[in-house]
Short mmCIF file of C-alpha atoms in Angstrom, two decimals:
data_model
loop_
_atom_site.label_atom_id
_atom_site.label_comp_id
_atom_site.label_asym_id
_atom_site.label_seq_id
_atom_site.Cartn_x
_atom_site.Cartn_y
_atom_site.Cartn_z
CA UNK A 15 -31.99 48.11 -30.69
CA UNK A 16 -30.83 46.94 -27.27
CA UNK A 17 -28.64 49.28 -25.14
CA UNK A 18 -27.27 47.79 -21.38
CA UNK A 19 -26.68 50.45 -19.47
CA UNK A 20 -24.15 50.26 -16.29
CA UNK A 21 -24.34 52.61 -13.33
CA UNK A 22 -22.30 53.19 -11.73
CA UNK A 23 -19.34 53.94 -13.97
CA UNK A 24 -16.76 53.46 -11.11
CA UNK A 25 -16.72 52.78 -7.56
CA UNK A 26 -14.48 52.45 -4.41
CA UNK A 27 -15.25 51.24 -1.38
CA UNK A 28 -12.78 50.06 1.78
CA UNK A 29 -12.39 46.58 2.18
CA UNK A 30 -14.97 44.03 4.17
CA UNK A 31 -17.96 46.46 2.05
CA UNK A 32 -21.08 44.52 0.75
CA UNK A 33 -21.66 46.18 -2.30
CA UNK A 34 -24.25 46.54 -5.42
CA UNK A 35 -23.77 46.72 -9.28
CA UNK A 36 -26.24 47.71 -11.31
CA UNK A 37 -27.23 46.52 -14.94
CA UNK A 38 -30.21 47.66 -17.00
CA UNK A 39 -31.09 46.64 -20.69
CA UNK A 40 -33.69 47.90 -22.98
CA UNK A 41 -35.44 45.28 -24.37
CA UNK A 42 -36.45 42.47 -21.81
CA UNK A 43 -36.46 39.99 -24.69
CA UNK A 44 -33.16 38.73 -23.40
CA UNK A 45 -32.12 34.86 -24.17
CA UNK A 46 -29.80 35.49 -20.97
CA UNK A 47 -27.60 37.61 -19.86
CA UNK A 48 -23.52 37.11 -18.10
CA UNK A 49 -21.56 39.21 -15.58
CA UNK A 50 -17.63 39.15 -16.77
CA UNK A 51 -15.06 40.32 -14.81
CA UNK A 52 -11.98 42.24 -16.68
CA UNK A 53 -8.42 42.87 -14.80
CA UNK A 54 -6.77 45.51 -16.42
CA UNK A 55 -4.93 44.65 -20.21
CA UNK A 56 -6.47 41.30 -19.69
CA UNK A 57 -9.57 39.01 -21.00
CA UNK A 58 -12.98 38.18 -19.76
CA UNK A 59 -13.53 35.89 -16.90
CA UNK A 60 -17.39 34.76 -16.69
CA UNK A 61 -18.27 35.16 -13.44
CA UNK A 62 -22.12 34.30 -13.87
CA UNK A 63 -24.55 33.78 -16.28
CA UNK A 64 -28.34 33.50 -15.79
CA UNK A 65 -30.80 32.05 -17.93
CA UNK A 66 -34.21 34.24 -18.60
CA UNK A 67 -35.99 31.87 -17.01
CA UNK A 68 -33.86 31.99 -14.15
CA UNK A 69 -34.15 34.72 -11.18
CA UNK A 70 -30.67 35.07 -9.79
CA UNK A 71 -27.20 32.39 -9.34
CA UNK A 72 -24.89 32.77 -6.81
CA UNK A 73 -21.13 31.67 -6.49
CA UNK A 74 -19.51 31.86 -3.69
CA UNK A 75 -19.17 35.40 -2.73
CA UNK A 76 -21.36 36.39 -5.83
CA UNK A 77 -24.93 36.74 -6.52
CA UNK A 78 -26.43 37.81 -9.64
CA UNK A 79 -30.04 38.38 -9.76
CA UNK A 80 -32.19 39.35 -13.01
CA UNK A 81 -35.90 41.36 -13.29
CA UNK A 82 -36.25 40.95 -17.27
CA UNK A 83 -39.87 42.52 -16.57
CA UNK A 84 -38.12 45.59 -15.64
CA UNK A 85 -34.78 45.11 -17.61
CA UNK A 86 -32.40 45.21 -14.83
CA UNK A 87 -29.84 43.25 -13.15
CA UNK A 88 -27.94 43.15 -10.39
CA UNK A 89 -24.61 41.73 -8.92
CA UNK A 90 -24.24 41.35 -5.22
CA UNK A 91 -20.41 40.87 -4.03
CA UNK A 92 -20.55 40.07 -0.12
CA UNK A 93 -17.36 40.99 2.23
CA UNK A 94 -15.22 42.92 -0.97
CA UNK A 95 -11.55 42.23 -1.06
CA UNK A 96 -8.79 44.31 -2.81
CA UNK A 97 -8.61 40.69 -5.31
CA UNK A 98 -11.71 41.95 -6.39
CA UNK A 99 -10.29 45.30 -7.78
CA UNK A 100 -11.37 44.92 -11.45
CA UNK A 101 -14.09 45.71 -14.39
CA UNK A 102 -17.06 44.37 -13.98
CA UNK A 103 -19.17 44.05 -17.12
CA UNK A 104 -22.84 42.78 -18.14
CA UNK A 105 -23.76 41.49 -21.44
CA UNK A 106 -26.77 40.21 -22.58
CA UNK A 107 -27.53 37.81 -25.16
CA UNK A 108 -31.10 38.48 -27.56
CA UNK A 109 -31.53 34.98 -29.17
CA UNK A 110 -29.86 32.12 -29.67
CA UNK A 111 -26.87 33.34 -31.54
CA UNK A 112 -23.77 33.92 -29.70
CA UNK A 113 -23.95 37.84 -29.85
CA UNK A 114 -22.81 39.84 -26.81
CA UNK A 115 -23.97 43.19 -26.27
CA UNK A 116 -21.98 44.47 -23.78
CA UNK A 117 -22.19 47.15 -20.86
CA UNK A 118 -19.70 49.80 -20.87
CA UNK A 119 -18.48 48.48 -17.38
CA UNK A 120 -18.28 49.53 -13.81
CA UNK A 121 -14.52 49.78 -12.93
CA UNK A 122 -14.33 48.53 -8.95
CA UNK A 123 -11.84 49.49 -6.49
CA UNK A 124 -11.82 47.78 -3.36
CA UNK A 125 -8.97 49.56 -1.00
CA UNK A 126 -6.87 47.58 2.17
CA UNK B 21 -7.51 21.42 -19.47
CA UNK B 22 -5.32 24.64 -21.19
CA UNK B 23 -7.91 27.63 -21.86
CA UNK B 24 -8.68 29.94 -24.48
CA UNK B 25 -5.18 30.75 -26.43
CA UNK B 26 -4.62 34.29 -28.89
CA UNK B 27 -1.61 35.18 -30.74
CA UNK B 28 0.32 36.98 -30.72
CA UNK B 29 -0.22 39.17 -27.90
CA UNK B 30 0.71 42.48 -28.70
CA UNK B 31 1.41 43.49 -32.47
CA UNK B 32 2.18 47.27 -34.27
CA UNK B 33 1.20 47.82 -37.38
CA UNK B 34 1.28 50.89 -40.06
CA UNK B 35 -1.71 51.89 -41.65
CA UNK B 36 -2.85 50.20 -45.33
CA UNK B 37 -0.81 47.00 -43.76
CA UNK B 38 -2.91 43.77 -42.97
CA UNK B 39 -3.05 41.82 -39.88
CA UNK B 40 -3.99 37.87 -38.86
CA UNK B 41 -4.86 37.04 -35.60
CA UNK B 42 -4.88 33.40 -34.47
CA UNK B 43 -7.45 31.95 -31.52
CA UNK B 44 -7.03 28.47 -30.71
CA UNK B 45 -10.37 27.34 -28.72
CA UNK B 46 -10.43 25.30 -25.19
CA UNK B 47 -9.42 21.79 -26.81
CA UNK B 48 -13.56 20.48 -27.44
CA UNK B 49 -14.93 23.68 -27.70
CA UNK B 50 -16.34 24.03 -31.18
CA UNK B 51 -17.72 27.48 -31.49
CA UNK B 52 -15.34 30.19 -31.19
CA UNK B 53 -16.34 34.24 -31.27
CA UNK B 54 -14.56 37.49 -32.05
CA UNK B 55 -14.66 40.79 -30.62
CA UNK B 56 -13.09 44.02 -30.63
CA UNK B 57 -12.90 46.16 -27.52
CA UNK B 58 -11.64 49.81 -27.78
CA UNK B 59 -11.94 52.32 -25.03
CA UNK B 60 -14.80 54.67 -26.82
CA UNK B 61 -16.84 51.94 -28.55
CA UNK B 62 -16.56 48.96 -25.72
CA UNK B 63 -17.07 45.61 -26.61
CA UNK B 64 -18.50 45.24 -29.88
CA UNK B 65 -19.20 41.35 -31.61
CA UNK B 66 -17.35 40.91 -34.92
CA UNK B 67 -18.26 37.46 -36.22
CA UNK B 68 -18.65 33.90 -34.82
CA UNK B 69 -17.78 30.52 -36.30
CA UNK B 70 -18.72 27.17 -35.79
CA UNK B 71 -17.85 23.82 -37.46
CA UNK B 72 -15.89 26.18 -39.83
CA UNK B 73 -18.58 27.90 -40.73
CA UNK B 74 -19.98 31.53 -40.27
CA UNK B 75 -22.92 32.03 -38.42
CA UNK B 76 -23.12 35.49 -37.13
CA UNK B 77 -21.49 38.39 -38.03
CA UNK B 78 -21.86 42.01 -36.32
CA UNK B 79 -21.42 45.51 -38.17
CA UNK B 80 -18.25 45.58 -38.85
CA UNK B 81 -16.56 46.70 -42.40
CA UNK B 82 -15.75 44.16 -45.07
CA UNK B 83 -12.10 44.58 -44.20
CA UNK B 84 -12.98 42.80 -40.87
CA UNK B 85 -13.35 38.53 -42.30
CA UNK B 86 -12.07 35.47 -40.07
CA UNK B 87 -12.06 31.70 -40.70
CA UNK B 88 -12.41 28.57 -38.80
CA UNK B 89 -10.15 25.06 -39.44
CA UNK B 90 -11.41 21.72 -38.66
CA UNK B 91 -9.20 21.43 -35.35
CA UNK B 92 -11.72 24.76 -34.44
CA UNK B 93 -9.30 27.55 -34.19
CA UNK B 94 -10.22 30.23 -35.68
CA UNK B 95 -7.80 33.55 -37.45
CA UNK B 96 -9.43 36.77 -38.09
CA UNK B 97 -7.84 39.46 -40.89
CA UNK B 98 -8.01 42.93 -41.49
CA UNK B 99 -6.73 44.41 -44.51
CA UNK B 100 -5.90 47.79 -45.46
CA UNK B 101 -5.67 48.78 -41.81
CA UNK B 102 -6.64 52.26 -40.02
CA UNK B 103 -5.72 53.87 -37.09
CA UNK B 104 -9.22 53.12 -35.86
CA UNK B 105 -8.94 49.37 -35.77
CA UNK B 106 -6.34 49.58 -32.79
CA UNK B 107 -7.96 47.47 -29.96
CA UNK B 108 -7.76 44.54 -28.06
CA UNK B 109 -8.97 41.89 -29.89
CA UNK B 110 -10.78 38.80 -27.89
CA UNK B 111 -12.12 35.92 -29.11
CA UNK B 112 -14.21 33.57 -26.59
CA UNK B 113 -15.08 29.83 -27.15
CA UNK B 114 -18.51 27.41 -26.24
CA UNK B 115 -18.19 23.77 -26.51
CA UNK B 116 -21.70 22.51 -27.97
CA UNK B 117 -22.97 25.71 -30.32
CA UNK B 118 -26.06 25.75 -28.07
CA UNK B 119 -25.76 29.79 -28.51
CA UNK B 120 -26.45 31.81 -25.35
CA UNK B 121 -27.50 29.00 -23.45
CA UNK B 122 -23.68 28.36 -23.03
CA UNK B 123 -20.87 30.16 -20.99
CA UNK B 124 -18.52 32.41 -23.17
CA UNK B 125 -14.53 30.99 -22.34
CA UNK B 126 -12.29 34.44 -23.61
CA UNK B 127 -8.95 34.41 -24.60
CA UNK B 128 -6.49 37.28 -23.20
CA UNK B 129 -6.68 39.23 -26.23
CA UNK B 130 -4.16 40.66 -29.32
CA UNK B 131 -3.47 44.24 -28.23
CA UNK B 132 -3.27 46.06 -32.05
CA UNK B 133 -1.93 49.32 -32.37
CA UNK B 134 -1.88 50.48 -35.83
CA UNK B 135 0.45 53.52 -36.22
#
């Protein structure tokens, strides 16, 4: 059964910070896998998603990499902003259904 | 081009009542998901249609069934309601049911609170 795994569970860091967020899965059989973004009472916005085949994709600010040899994934956000204050979630997708399985989040505070 | 619409937004109900959620899909889109995020569980997939018909659904209770029209939106129902089932409720639309090799377009959610 795959479990994704997100570390940390919460972070904050000043403004202008280059920072990391981790993502690990258990089974590198992934189809692909998304980063989401989640202000709070509010949907998903997809933020990046990356093919298995694919090593990282960046947008603007963003870059996502993936290692599905070593179940892990990461997501780079360059020169953080206080917009950027939000949940930041993973999912992964096994085959080609349209089933998420999610990441229980890393909650992001960026402060002025 | 208008995104991914839910209604209502917020909704109280009592338990043993039953609830219908609505999800009307980016105009095009023609798959459209469901899931139900609660703050000790997380996101968890409920069901996903396309072309009006069921293709994948997750392990949720019987009480937990949805539907698709032919203009794609999509309404999910739970009967006989507990106090478990209160959540936000998102549903998320693709345009070409090429499963995850597609983006994921969510909604803002139904926030249920069953009392």
């Amino acid at each position: 059964k795959q479990e994704v795994t997100q570390i940390p569970a919460a972070l904050s860091v000043p403004e202008g910070e280059n920072l990391v967020l981790n993502c690990s899965f258990t089974d590198s059989a992934i189809y692909n896998l998304q980063w989401f973004r989640q202000d709070p009472g509010k949907g998903l916005t997809s933020l990046l998603l990356i093919q298995s085949s694919q090593r990282e994709q960046t947008s603007g600010r963003l870059n996502a990499s993936l290692d599905k040899s070593s179940g892990r994934s990461t997501l780079y956000i360059a020169a953080s902003q206080p917009g950027d204050s939000a949940t930041y979630l993973c999912a992964v997708i096994m085959d080609s259904s349209y089933k998420l399985i999610f990441g229980s989040g890393t909650r992001l505070l960026v402060r002025p | 081009k208008a995104g991914v619409t839910q209604t209502p937004r917020y909704l109280i109900k009592t338990r043993g009542q039953q609830v219908t959620l609505s999800c009307s899909p980016i105009s095009g889109h023609r798959s459209v998901s469901w899931y139900q995020q609660t703050p000790g569980q997380g996101l968890q997939f409920l069901f996903e249609y396309f072309s009006e018909t069921q293709r994948n659904k997750g392990n949720f209770p019987g009480r937990f069934s949805g539907r698709q029209f032919s203009n794609s939106r999509s309404e999910m129902n739970v009967s006989t309601l507990e106090l478990g089932d209160s959540a936000l409720y998102l549903c998320a639309s693709s345009a070409r049911g090429l499963g995850g090799r597609e983006t994921q377009y969510f909604g803002p959610g139904t926030r249920l609170l069953v009392l």
